[in-house]
mmCIF file of C-alpha atoms in Angstrom:
data_model
loop_
_atom_site.group_PDB
_atom_site.id
_atom_site.type_symbol
_atom_site.label_atom_id
_atom_site.label_comp_id
_atom_site.label_asym_id
_atom_site.label_seq_id
_atom_site.Cartn_x
_atom_site.Cartn_y
_atom_site.Cartn_z
ATOM 1 C CA MET W 277 -7.407 -19.892 5.011
ATOM 2 C CA ALA W 278 -9.114 -16.852 6.476
ATOM 3 C CA LEU W 279 -7.081 -13.720 6.995
ATOM 4 C CA PRO W 280 -6.421 -13.058 10.691
ATOM 5 C CA ASP W 281 -8.955 -10.566 11.996
ATOM 6 C CA VAL W 282 -6.803 -7.485 11.512
ATOM 7 C CA PHE W 283 -9.640 -5.232 12.630
ATOM 8 C CA ARG W 284 -10.441 -6.908 15.910
ATOM 9 C CA GLY W 285 -10.794 -4.156 18.474
ATOM 10 C CA VAL W 286 -10.629 -1.297 15.936
ATOM 11 C CA GLU W 287 -13.679 -1.981 13.747
ATOM 12 C CA ALA W 288 -15.579 0.878 15.340
ATOM 13 C CA ASP W 289 -12.897 3.233 14.066
ATOM 14 C CA VAL W 290 -12.893 2.010 10.447
ATOM 15 C CA PRO W 291 -15.723 2.789 8.005
ATOM 16 C CA ARG W 292 -17.419 -0.424 6.918
ATOM 17 C CA ALA W 293 -16.665 -0.095 3.183
ATOM 18 C CA LEU W 294 -12.986 0.597 3.906
ATOM 19 C CA ALA W 295 -12.750 -2.302 6.357
ATOM 20 C CA ASP W 296 -14.362 -4.635 3.833
ATOM 21 C CA ARG W 297 -11.955 -3.572 1.087
ATOM 22 C CA LEU W 298 -8.929 -4.004 3.325
ATOM 23 C CA ARG W 299 -10.079 -7.511 4.215
ATOM 24 C CA GLU W 300 -10.720 -8.651 0.662
ATOM 25 C CA ILE W 301 -7.993 -6.972 -1.408
ATOM 26 C CA GLU W 302 -5.289 -9.293 -2.724
ATOM 27 C CA LEU W 303 -2.048 -7.330 -2.636
ATOM 28 C CA ILE W 304 0.991 -7.245 -4.875
ATOM 29 C CA ASP W 305 3.998 -7.672 -2.600
ATOM 30 C CA HIS W 306 6.490 -5.838 -4.781
ATOM 31 C CA HIS W 307 9.593 -6.741 -2.774
ATOM 32 C CA VAL W 308 9.850 -9.995 -0.869
ATOM 33 C CA HIS W 309 12.152 -12.965 -0.338
ATOM 34 C CA GLY W 310 11.439 -16.649 0.055
ATOM 35 C CA ALA W 311 10.238 -18.485 3.139
ATOM 36 C CA PHE W 312 12.375 -20.980 5.002
ATOM 37 C CA ALA W 313 12.558 -24.226 3.036
ATOM 38 C CA VAL W 314 14.331 -26.123 5.824
ATOM 39 C CA PRO W 315 13.604 -26.532 9.524
ATOM 40 C CA VAL W 316 15.165 -23.922 11.800
ATOM 41 C CA ASP W 317 15.779 -24.079 15.516
ATOM 42 C CA ARG W 318 14.560 -21.469 17.939
ATOM 43 C CA PRO W 319 17.806 -19.406 17.944
ATOM 44 C CA ASP W 320 17.706 -19.188 14.140
ATOM 45 C CA PHE W 321 14.030 -18.269 14.188
ATOM 46 C CA GLU W 322 14.527 -15.557 16.770
ATOM 47 C CA ALA W 323 17.552 -14.211 14.906
ATOM 48 C CA SER W 324 15.303 -13.837 11.864
ATOM 49 C CA LEU W 325 13.158 -11.410 13.855
ATOM 50 C CA ASN W 326 16.134 -9.046 14.203
ATOM 51 C CA GLU W 327 17.101 -7.277 10.999
ATOM 52 C CA GLY W 328 20.174 -5.525 12.341
ATOM 53 C CA SER W 329 22.411 -7.988 14.152
ATOM 54 C CA PRO W 330 23.966 -11.177 12.772
ATOM 55 C CA ASP W 331 24.934 -12.298 16.285
ATOM 56 C CA PRO W 332 23.080 -14.968 18.276
ATOM 57 C CA VAL W 333 20.347 -13.626 20.535
ATOM 58 C CA PRO W 334 21.928 -12.947 23.965
ATOM 59 C CA GLU W 335 20.980 -15.315 26.769
ATOM 60 C CA PHE W 336 19.416 -12.518 28.814
ATOM 61 C CA MET W 337 16.669 -11.853 26.235
ATOM 62 C CA THR W 338 14.347 -13.296 23.617
ATOM 63 C CA GLN W 339 13.282 -11.740 20.328
ATOM 64 C CA PHE W 340 9.721 -12.670 21.229
ATOM 65 C CA ASP W 341 10.013 -9.643 23.550
ATOM 66 C CA SER W 342 10.487 -7.184 20.683
ATOM 67 C CA PRO W 343 8.088 -5.315 18.381
ATOM 68 C CA PRO W 344 8.165 -8.022 15.665
ATOM 69 C CA GLY W 345 8.123 -10.809 18.244
ATOM 70 C CA LEU W 346 5.087 -9.326 19.930
ATOM 71 C CA ALA W 347 3.385 -8.949 16.545
ATOM 72 C CA VAL W 348 4.115 -12.607 15.689
ATOM 73 C CA ARG W 349 2.504 -13.716 18.934
ATOM 74 C CA ARG W 350 -0.472 -11.403 18.372
ATOM 75 C CA TRP W 351 -1.300 -12.089 14.735
ATOM 76 C CA CYS W 352 0.257 -15.457 13.846
ATOM 77 C CA ALA W 353 -0.630 -17.444 16.957
ATOM 78 C CA PRO W 354 -4.270 -17.842 15.797
ATOM 79 C CA LEU W 355 -3.042 -19.401 12.547
ATOM 80 C CA LEU W 356 -1.487 -22.144 14.686
ATOM 81 C CA GLY W 357 -4.667 -22.613 16.694
ATOM 82 C CA LEU W 358 -3.421 -20.592 19.665
ATOM 83 C CA ALA W 359 -4.928 -17.611 21.431
ATOM 84 C CA PRO W 360 -3.635 -14.171 20.400
ATOM 85 C CA LEU W 361 -0.535 -13.244 22.402
ATOM 86 C CA ALA W 362 0.199 -16.829 23.367
ATOM 87 C CA GLY W 363 3.411 -17.071 25.369
ATOM 88 C CA ALA W 364 6.719 -17.456 23.592
ATOM 89 C CA ASP W 365 7.327 -21.003 24.800
ATOM 90 C CA GLU W 366 3.792 -22.071 23.931
ATOM 91 C CA TYR W 367 4.104 -20.503 20.490
ATOM 92 C CA TRP W 368 7.415 -22.192 19.789
ATOM 93 C CA GLU W 369 6.199 -25.596 20.997
ATOM 94 C CA ARG W 370 3.157 -25.425 18.737
ATOM 95 C CA ARG W 371 5.146 -24.107 15.778
ATOM 96 C CA SER W 372 7.661 -26.944 16.136
ATOM 97 C CA ALA W 373 4.931 -29.479 15.399
ATOM 98 C CA PHE W 374 4.898 -28.332 11.747
ATOM 99 C CA SER W 375 7.426 -28.889 8.976
ATOM 100 C CA ALA W 376 8.830 -25.930 7.052
ATOM 101 C CA GLU W 377 6.576 -26.777 4.105
ATOM 102 C CA GLU W 378 3.503 -27.099 6.327
ATOM 103 C CA LEU W 379 4.179 -23.736 7.959
ATOM 104 C CA ALA W 380 4.581 -22.037 4.592
ATOM 105 C CA THR W 381 1.449 -23.677 3.194
ATOM 106 C CA LEU W 382 -0.469 -22.608 6.287
ATOM 107 C CA MET W 383 0.718 -19.021 6.520
ATOM 108 C CA LEU W 384 1.510 -17.745 3.028
ATOM 109 C CA PRO W 385 -2.104 -17.881 1.758
ATOM 110 C CA ALA W 386 -3.195 -15.955 4.862
ATOM 111 C CA ALA W 387 -1.265 -12.930 3.573
ATOM 112 C CA ARG W 388 -3.764 -12.646 0.706
ATOM 113 C CA VAL W 389 -1.129 -11.687 -1.826
ATOM 114 C CA ALA W 390 -2.046 -11.931 -5.517
ATOM 115 C CA ARG W 391 1.569 -11.813 -6.748
ATOM 116 C CA TRP W 392 5.014 -11.881 -5.182
ATOM 117 C CA ILE W 393 7.945 -9.995 -6.714
ATOM 118 C CA VAL W 394 10.911 -11.872 -5.293
ATOM 119 C CA ASP W 395 14.546 -10.939 -4.732
ATOM 120 C CA PRO W 396 16.193 -14.390 -4.824
ATOM 121 C CA GLY W 397 19.721 -13.117 -4.295
ATOM 122 C CA PHE W 398 20.476 -14.030 -0.671
ATOM 123 C CA LYS W 399 20.805 -17.372 1.173
ATOM 124 C CA GLY W 400 19.031 -19.225 -1.596
ATOM 125 C CA ASP W 401 19.908 -22.622 -0.171
ATOM 126 C CA ARG W 402 17.828 -22.010 2.963
ATOM 127 C CA ILE W 403 14.779 -20.368 1.475
ATOM 128 C CA THR W 404 12.287 -21.098 -1.255
ATOM 129 C CA THR W 405 12.932 -20.079 -4.829
ATOM 130 C CA PRO W 406 10.394 -17.782 -6.506
ATOM 131 C CA GLY W 407 8.793 -20.893 -7.981
ATOM 132 C CA GLY W 408 8.713 -22.560 -4.587
ATOM 133 C CA LEU W 409 7.094 -19.530 -2.997
ATOM 134 C CA ALA W 410 4.477 -19.545 -5.754
ATOM 135 C CA ALA W 411 3.759 -23.241 -5.294
ATOM 136 C CA LEU W 412 3.382 -23.033 -1.517
ATOM 137 C CA SER W 413 1.218 -19.922 -1.592
ATOM 138 C CA GLY W 414 -0.863 -20.776 -4.650
ATOM 139 C CA ARG W 415 -0.035 -17.355 -6.138
ATOM 140 C CA PRO W 416 2.340 -16.454 -8.997
ATOM 141 C CA ALA W 417 5.796 -15.018 -8.419
ATOM 142 C CA SER W 418 7.918 -12.698 -10.540
ATOM 143 C CA GLN W 419 11.494 -11.754 -9.681
ATOM 144 C CA VAL W 420 14.187 -9.113 -9.905
ATOM 145 C CA VAL W 421 17.828 -9.597 -10.860
ATOM 146 C CA ARG W 422 20.316 -8.433 -8.242
ATOM 147 C CA LEU W 423 22.909 -6.329 -10.045
ATOM 148 C CA GLU W 424 25.826 -6.999 -7.725
ATOM 149 C CA THR W 425 25.264 -10.755 -7.944
ATOM 150 C CA LEU W 426 25.112 -10.625 -11.732
ATOM 151 C CA ALA W 427 28.377 -8.695 -11.924
ATOM 152 C CA GLU W 428 30.158 -10.910 -9.399
ATOM 153 C CA ASP W 429 29.022 -14.078 -11.174
ATOM 154 C CA LEU W 430 30.334 -12.804 -14.498
ATOM 155 C CA LEU W 431 33.776 -12.024 -13.095
ATOM 156 C CA ALA W 432 33.933 -15.228 -11.049
ATOM 157 C CA GLY W 433 32.784 -17.183 -14.108
ATOM 158 C CA GLY W 434 35.753 -16.141 -16.181
ATOM 159 C CA ALA W 435 34.898 -12.823 -17.825
ATOM 160 C CA THR W 436 38.090 -10.798 -18.135
ATOM 161 C CA PRO W 437 38.092 -7.124 -17.113
ATOM 162 C CA GLU W 438 38.167 -6.191 -20.795
ATOM 163 C CA GLN W 439 35.142 -8.404 -21.494
ATOM 164 C CA PHE W 440 33.205 -7.313 -18.441
ATOM 165 C CA PRO W 441 31.384 -4.176 -19.746
ATOM 166 C CA ASP W 442 29.889 -5.993 -22.729
ATOM 167 C CA ALA W 443 29.246 -9.149 -20.703
ATOM 168 C CA LEU W 444 27.283 -7.130 -18.153
ATOM 169 C CA ARG W 445 25.252 -5.488 -20.904
ATOM 170 C CA ALA W 446 24.511 -8.869 -22.455
ATOM 171 C CA GLY W 447 23.432 -10.246 -19.086
ATOM 172 C CA LEU W 448 21.059 -7.345 -18.554
ATOM 173 C CA ALA W 449 19.662 -7.711 -22.076
ATOM 174 C CA THR W 450 18.951 -11.367 -21.375
ATOM 175 C CA ALA W 451 17.349 -10.526 -18.028
ATOM 176 C CA ALA W 452 15.149 -7.865 -19.601
ATOM 177 C CA GLU W 453 13.802 -10.459 -22.046
ATOM 178 C CA THR W 454 13.442 -13.318 -19.552
ATOM 179 C CA ASP W 455 9.904 -14.314 -18.695
ATOM 180 C CA GLY W 456 9.160 -13.555 -15.045
ATOM 181 C CA VAL W 457 11.927 -10.978 -14.567
ATOM 182 C CA VAL W 458 10.318 -7.578 -14.008
ATOM 183 C CA GLY W 459 13.170 -5.442 -12.683
ATOM 184 C CA ALA W 460 16.617 -5.119 -11.150
ATOM 185 C CA LYS W 461 17.848 -4.377 -7.643
ATOM 186 C CA THR W 462 20.976 -2.803 -6.215
ATOM 187 C CA ILE W 463 22.329 -3.246 -2.709
ATOM 188 C CA ALA W 464 24.691 -0.275 -3.037
ATOM 189 C CA ALA W 465 23.574 0.683 0.471
ATOM 190 C CA TYR W 466 25.513 -2.306 1.767
ATOM 191 C CA ARG W 467 28.502 -2.044 -0.554
ATOM 192 C CA THR W 468 29.369 1.622 -1.128
ATOM 193 C CA GLY W 469 26.712 3.785 0.440
ATOM 194 C CA PHE W 470 25.054 6.499 -1.627
ATOM 195 C CA ASP W 471 27.678 9.217 -1.128
ATOM 196 C CA ILE W 472 29.655 8.216 -4.230
ATOM 197 C CA ASP W 473 30.264 9.686 -7.646
ATOM 198 C CA TRP W 474 27.172 8.618 -9.592
ATOM 199 C CA THR W 475 28.522 9.851 -12.930
ATOM 200 C CA ARG W 476 28.167 7.182 -15.603
ATOM 201 C CA PRO W 477 31.733 5.820 -15.982
ATOM 202 C CA THR W 478 33.541 5.151 -19.218
ATOM 203 C CA ASP W 479 34.241 1.589 -20.296
ATOM 204 C CA ALA W 480 37.935 2.226 -19.670
ATOM 205 C CA ASP W 481 37.207 3.148 -16.055
ATOM 206 C CA VAL W 482 35.001 0.072 -15.711
ATOM 207 C CA VAL W 483 37.730 -2.210 -17.091
ATOM 208 C CA ALA W 484 40.251 -0.785 -14.622
ATOM 209 C CA ALA W 485 37.867 -1.193 -11.678
ATOM 210 C CA ALA W 486 36.971 -4.744 -12.727
ATOM 211 C CA GLY W 487 40.661 -5.592 -12.880
ATOM 212 C CA GLU W 488 41.193 -4.317 -9.343
ATOM 213 C CA LEU W 489 38.193 -6.270 -8.074
ATOM 214 C CA GLY W 490 39.183 -9.462 -9.883
ATOM 215 C CA ALA W 491 42.674 -9.344 -8.384
ATOM 216 C CA ARG W 492 41.306 -9.742 -4.850
ATOM 217 C CA PRO W 493 41.007 -13.125 -3.115
ATOM 218 C CA ALA W 494 37.715 -14.944 -3.607
ATOM 219 C CA PRO W 495 34.866 -14.561 -2.969
ATOM 220 C CA LEU W 496 34.340 -11.427 -5.017
ATOM 221 C CA ARG W 497 32.398 -8.612 -3.404
ATOM 222 C CA LEU W 498 31.386 -5.724 -5.638
ATOM 223 C CA ASP W 499 32.073 -2.681 -3.490
ATOM 224 C CA SER W 500 33.601 -0.423 -6.134
ATOM 225 C CA PRO W 501 31.860 2.958 -6.585
ATOM 226 C CA VAL W 502 32.791 2.880 -10.274
ATOM 227 C CA LEU W 503 31.254 -0.558 -10.831
ATOM 228 C CA THR W 504 28.215 0.337 -8.722
ATOM 229 C CA ALA W 505 27.516 3.397 -10.857
ATOM 230 C CA PHE W 506 28.106 1.322 -14.001
ATOM 231 C CA VAL W 507 25.672 -1.492 -13.201
ATOM 232 C CA VAL W 508 22.961 0.924 -12.071
ATOM 233 C CA HIS W 509 23.198 3.105 -15.173
ATOM 234 C CA GLU W 510 23.280 0.029 -17.421
ATOM 235 C CA ALA W 511 20.199 -1.485 -15.776
ATOM 236 C CA ALA W 512 18.345 1.771 -16.359
ATOM 237 C CA ALA W 513 19.560 1.911 -19.962
ATOM 238 C CA HIS W 514 18.046 -1.548 -20.502
ATOM 239 C CA GLY W 515 14.678 -0.281 -19.266
ATOM 240 C CA LEU W 516 14.570 -2.342 -16.071
ATOM 241 C CA PRO W 517 12.688 -0.802 -13.124
ATOM 242 C CA LEU W 518 15.329 -0.309 -10.442
ATOM 243 C CA GLN W 519 14.837 -1.312 -6.814
ATOM 244 C CA VAL W 520 17.205 0.341 -4.327
ATOM 245 C CA HIS W 521 17.609 -0.761 -0.715
ATOM 246 C CA VAL W 522 17.360 2.386 1.429
ATOM 247 C CA GLY W 523 17.882 2.830 5.171
ATOM 248 C CA PHE W 524 17.314 0.222 7.868
ATOM 249 C CA GLY W 525 19.139 -3.063 7.382
ATOM 250 C CA ASP W 526 21.910 -5.282 8.702
ATOM 251 C CA ARG W 527 24.680 -3.578 10.626
ATOM 252 C CA ASP W 528 27.214 -4.042 7.821
ATOM 253 C CA LEU W 529 25.747 -0.964 6.158
ATOM 254 C CA ASP W 530 26.550 2.551 7.384
ATOM 255 C CA LEU W 531 23.053 3.859 7.993
ATOM 256 C CA HIS W 532 23.984 7.514 7.654
ATOM 257 C CA ARG W 533 25.269 6.820 4.126
ATOM 258 C CA THR W 534 21.936 5.357 2.968
ATOM 259 C CA ASP W 535 19.901 8.565 3.036
ATOM 260 C CA PRO W 536 18.267 8.594 -0.424
ATOM 261 C CA LEU W 537 18.898 12.340 -0.773
ATOM 262 C CA LEU W 538 22.504 11.339 -1.440
ATOM 263 C CA MET W 539 21.247 9.823 -4.703
ATOM 264 C CA LEU W 540 20.114 13.161 -6.127
ATOM 265 C CA PRO W 541 22.996 13.295 -8.659
ATOM 266 C CA LEU W 542 21.934 9.874 -9.972
ATOM 267 C CA LEU W 543 18.226 10.640 -10.091
ATOM 268 C CA ARG W 544 18.891 13.828 -12.049
ATOM 269 C CA THR W 545 20.962 12.129 -14.749
ATOM 270 C CA MET W 546 19.950 8.473 -15.116
ATOM 271 C CA ALA W 547 17.592 7.120 -17.748
ATOM 272 C CA PRO W 548 14.147 7.780 -16.250
ATOM 273 C CA VAL W 549 13.042 4.218 -15.590
ATOM 274 C CA PRO W 550 10.940 3.642 -12.456
ATOM 275 C CA VAL W 551 13.108 3.814 -9.332
ATOM 276 C CA LEU W 552 11.674 1.957 -6.339
ATOM 277 C CA LEU W 553 13.151 3.092 -3.014
ATOM 278 C CA LEU W 554 12.713 0.090 -0.729
ATOM 279 C CA HIS W 555 11.964 0.160 2.999
ATOM 280 C CA CYS W 556 13.306 3.688 3.564
ATOM 281 C CA TYR W 557 12.900 3.836 7.377
ATOM 282 C CA PRO W 558 14.112 6.107 9.000
ATOM 283 C CA PHE W 559 14.459 8.089 5.750
ATOM 284 C CA HIS W 560 10.860 7.624 4.623
ATOM 285 C CA ARG W 561 10.154 11.357 4.675
ATOM 286 C CA GLN W 562 13.166 11.966 2.430
ATOM 287 C CA ALA W 563 11.875 9.209 0.151
ATOM 288 C CA GLY W 564 8.460 10.863 0.100
ATOM 289 C CA TYR W 565 10.067 14.123 -0.987
ATOM 290 C CA LEU W 566 11.953 12.395 -3.800
ATOM 291 C CA ALA W 567 8.784 10.637 -4.953
ATOM 292 C CA GLN W 568 7.070 14.020 -5.096
ATOM 293 C CA ALA W 569 9.998 15.715 -6.855
ATOM 294 C CA PHE W 570 10.811 13.080 -9.519
ATOM 295 C CA ASP W 571 8.210 11.516 -11.780
ATOM 296 C CA HIS W 572 10.111 8.212 -11.946
ATOM 297 C CA VAL W 573 10.688 7.764 -8.181
ATOM 298 C CA HIS W 574 8.436 5.586 -6.021
ATOM 299 C CA PHE W 575 8.882 4.147 -2.519
ATOM 300 C CA ASP W 576 7.601 1.794 0.150
ATOM 301 C CA VAL W 577 8.057 1.311 3.897
ATOM 302 C CA GLY W 578 7.821 -2.479 3.837
ATOM 303 C CA LEU W 579 10.654 -3.617 6.057
ATOM 304 C CA GLY W 580 9.819 -1.027 8.692
ATOM 305 C CA ILE W 581 6.208 -2.202 8.935
ATOM 306 C CA ASN W 582 7.262 -5.663 10.098
ATOM 307 C CA PHE W 583 9.992 -4.525 12.443
ATOM 308 C CA LEU W 584 8.044 -1.673 14.056
ATOM 309 C CA GLY W 585 5.133 -3.972 14.845
ATOM 310 C CA VAL W 586 2.340 -2.096 16.605
ATOM 311 C CA ARG W 587 4.075 1.236 15.895
ATOM 312 C CA SER W 588 3.915 0.620 12.159
ATOM 313 C CA THR W 589 0.659 2.588 12.083
ATOM 314 C CA ALA W 590 2.655 5.761 12.747
ATOM 315 C CA LEU W 591 5.130 4.835 10.003
ATOM 316 C CA VAL W 592 2.368 4.343 7.447
ATOM 317 C CA ALA W 593 0.836 7.675 8.478
ATOM 318 C CA GLU W 594 4.161 9.449 7.942
ATOM 319 C CA ALA W 595 4.668 7.745 4.580
ATOM 320 C CA LEU W 596 1.342 9.192 3.433
ATOM 321 C CA GLU W 597 2.337 12.752 4.335
ATOM 322 C CA THR W 598 4.096 14.085 1.243
ATOM 323 C CA ALA W 599 4.188 11.821 -1.787
ATOM 324 C CA PRO W 600 1.311 11.330 -4.216
ATOM 325 C CA PHE W 601 -0.526 8.103 -3.489
ATOM 326 C CA ALA W 602 0.299 6.921 -7.014
ATOM 327 C CA LYS W 603 3.999 6.846 -6.038
ATOM 328 C CA GLN W 604 3.732 4.420 -3.087
ATOM 329 C CA LEU W 605 3.716 0.610 -3.135
ATOM 330 C CA TYR W 606 3.120 -2.232 -0.711
ATOM 331 C CA SER W 607 5.890 -4.632 0.256
ATOM 332 C CA SER W 608 6.675 -6.896 3.192
ATOM 333 C CA ASP W 609 10.389 -7.579 2.519
ATOM 334 C CA ALA W 610 9.668 -10.833 4.354
ATOM 335 C CA PHE W 611 12.619 -13.218 4.526
ATOM 336 C CA GLY W 612 12.688 -16.615 6.197
ATOM 337 C CA PRO W 613 9.843 -17.169 8.673
ATOM 338 C CA PRO W 614 6.529 -17.217 6.785
ATOM 339 C CA GLU W 615 5.168 -15.287 9.763
ATOM 340 C CA LEU W 616 6.825 -12.212 8.254
ATOM 341 C CA HIS W 617 4.965 -12.671 4.959
ATOM 342 C CA VAL W 618 1.724 -12.618 6.960
ATOM 343 C CA LEU W 619 2.717 -9.748 9.241
ATOM 344 C CA GLY W 620 3.602 -7.379 6.429
ATOM 345 C CA SER W 621 0.117 -7.797 5.013
ATOM 346 C CA VAL W 622 -1.762 -7.748 8.306
ATOM 347 C CA LEU W 623 0.026 -4.730 9.761
ATOM 348 C CA TRP W 624 -0.254 -2.734 6.523
ATOM 349 C CA ARG W 625 -3.988 -3.387 6.252
ATOM 350 C CA ARG W 626 -4.480 -2.507 9.905
ATOM 351 C CA ALA W 627 -2.447 0.692 9.637
ATOM 352 C CA MET W 628 -4.197 1.829 6.464
ATOM 353 C CA GLY W 629 -7.568 1.273 8.110
ATOM 354 C CA ARG W 630 -6.655 3.291 11.168
ATOM 355 C CA VAL W 631 -4.965 6.151 9.304
ATOM 356 C CA LEU W 632 -7.490 6.513 6.496
ATOM 357 C CA GLY W 633 -10.334 5.954 8.940
ATOM 358 C CA ASP W 634 -9.144 9.007 10.868
ATOM 359 C CA TRP W 635 -9.105 11.012 7.639
ATOM 360 C CA VAL W 636 -12.662 9.968 6.823
ATOM 361 C CA ARG W 637 -13.977 10.783 10.306
ATOM 362 C CA SER W 638 -12.367 14.221 10.236
ATOM 363 C CA GLY W 639 -13.978 14.992 6.890
ATOM 364 C CA ASP W 640 -10.652 15.210 5.055
ATOM 365 C CA CYS W 641 -11.247 12.163 2.853
ATOM 366 C CA SER W 642 -14.311 10.357 1.553
ATOM 367 C CA VAL W 643 -14.730 6.616 1.978
ATOM 368 C CA ASP W 644 -14.468 6.254 -1.810
ATOM 369 C CA ASP W 645 -11.173 8.177 -1.749
ATOM 370 C CA ALA W 646 -9.852 5.954 1.035
ATOM 371 C CA VAL W 647 -10.732 2.777 -0.866
ATOM 372 C CA ARG W 648 -9.082 4.167 -4.004
ATOM 373 C CA ILE W 649 -5.883 4.945 -2.049
ATOM 374 C CA VAL W 650 -5.815 1.367 -0.746
ATOM 375 C CA ASP W 651 -6.233 0.015 -4.278
ATOM 376 C CA MET W 652 -3.466 2.237 -5.659
ATOM 377 C CA ILE W 653 -0.862 1.422 -3.036
ATOM 378 C CA GLY W 654 -1.866 -2.198 -2.608
ATOM 379 C CA VAL W 655 -2.146 -3.241 -6.260
ATOM 380 C CA GLU W 656 -2.460 -0.677 -9.032
ATOM 381 C CA ASN W 657 0.860 1.151 -8.691
ATOM 382 C CA ALA W 658 2.901 -2.039 -8.797
ATOM 383 C CA THR W 659 0.883 -3.256 -11.791
ATOM 384 C CA ARG W 660 1.750 -0.083 -13.656
ATOM 385 C CA VAL W 661 5.385 0.270 -12.583
ATOM 386 C CA TYR W 662 6.372 -3.319 -13.402
ATOM 387 C CA GLY W 663 4.107 -3.727 -16.411
ATOM 388 C CA LEU W 664 2.352 -6.720 -14.881
#
């Protein structure tokens, strides 16, 4: 499957060697979820194009008339044999002729990803497993362990509060030695925010907090600052690269409490394993500062690229402002529609071509430098950080 022509209409602005490299490079998508494994109706599909709201799309609008919806129609319609910017109804009618497996098999290879690093921790019954994503795309998949899920499963599975600290450590030790597991992830942004006491707690404090959590009605939801600090410090102590959701997300997070600068007390005291700040919009400049200030901090703007659509070029330009290029990674954070796995790749390549092309034309960057920056962010940094 040929990659959609991400340079159509902008080739004159992109040096040939840079354009060629951006077409051919096979990326490492260092944070992604599975594609839909079951058929979805149009309301479910459109809801998947809106990161923030869990509500049905209002009758007065369609998510096809949004930045990601417009990008789907522009870049994914040709994969279905339609003209770019096909109408919403035409796109949906054509898409509906394919099964979930056929859509994934058609679109995932078009992303030209060499390896997926998958977070399998959410809605696993509706989306492909890491192995399923690998099979449908023809590319290998690694995965991260979600810390909150691990802790909740231990307590729900019968670990007593007194057993919990050692059980969590044992679970992390097993994860660190499991083939295919390359890191851990925390969703503290959704559970506690970052404005908490990040001091590493004592086991006694952890036992007390686990007892309070376990006494609540099921299902368990780890939203204790003490337990959040505990699982994060323990993951770092076990040498696992740590992914941290930052910024833009569903509305059940308090966005103002997900500024990564609030994590300074943690970053100054934790074991210095690689910390991967995910997504980061609208705090990508803060993330860039942290990546410059701390040797072990890295970041991406993956989720924002998909959901800003055509404006993602500006986001990529801002992400390149402060941090060393060796501290940035590519991700799509695609979840559900395989269109999002394609869009992350297409929009990133397009943005990098436009931004770095401007640098080359202004004499601020050689073509060789631009190609090297693409290679670092697209592949090499993730290879190093995760030990691939």
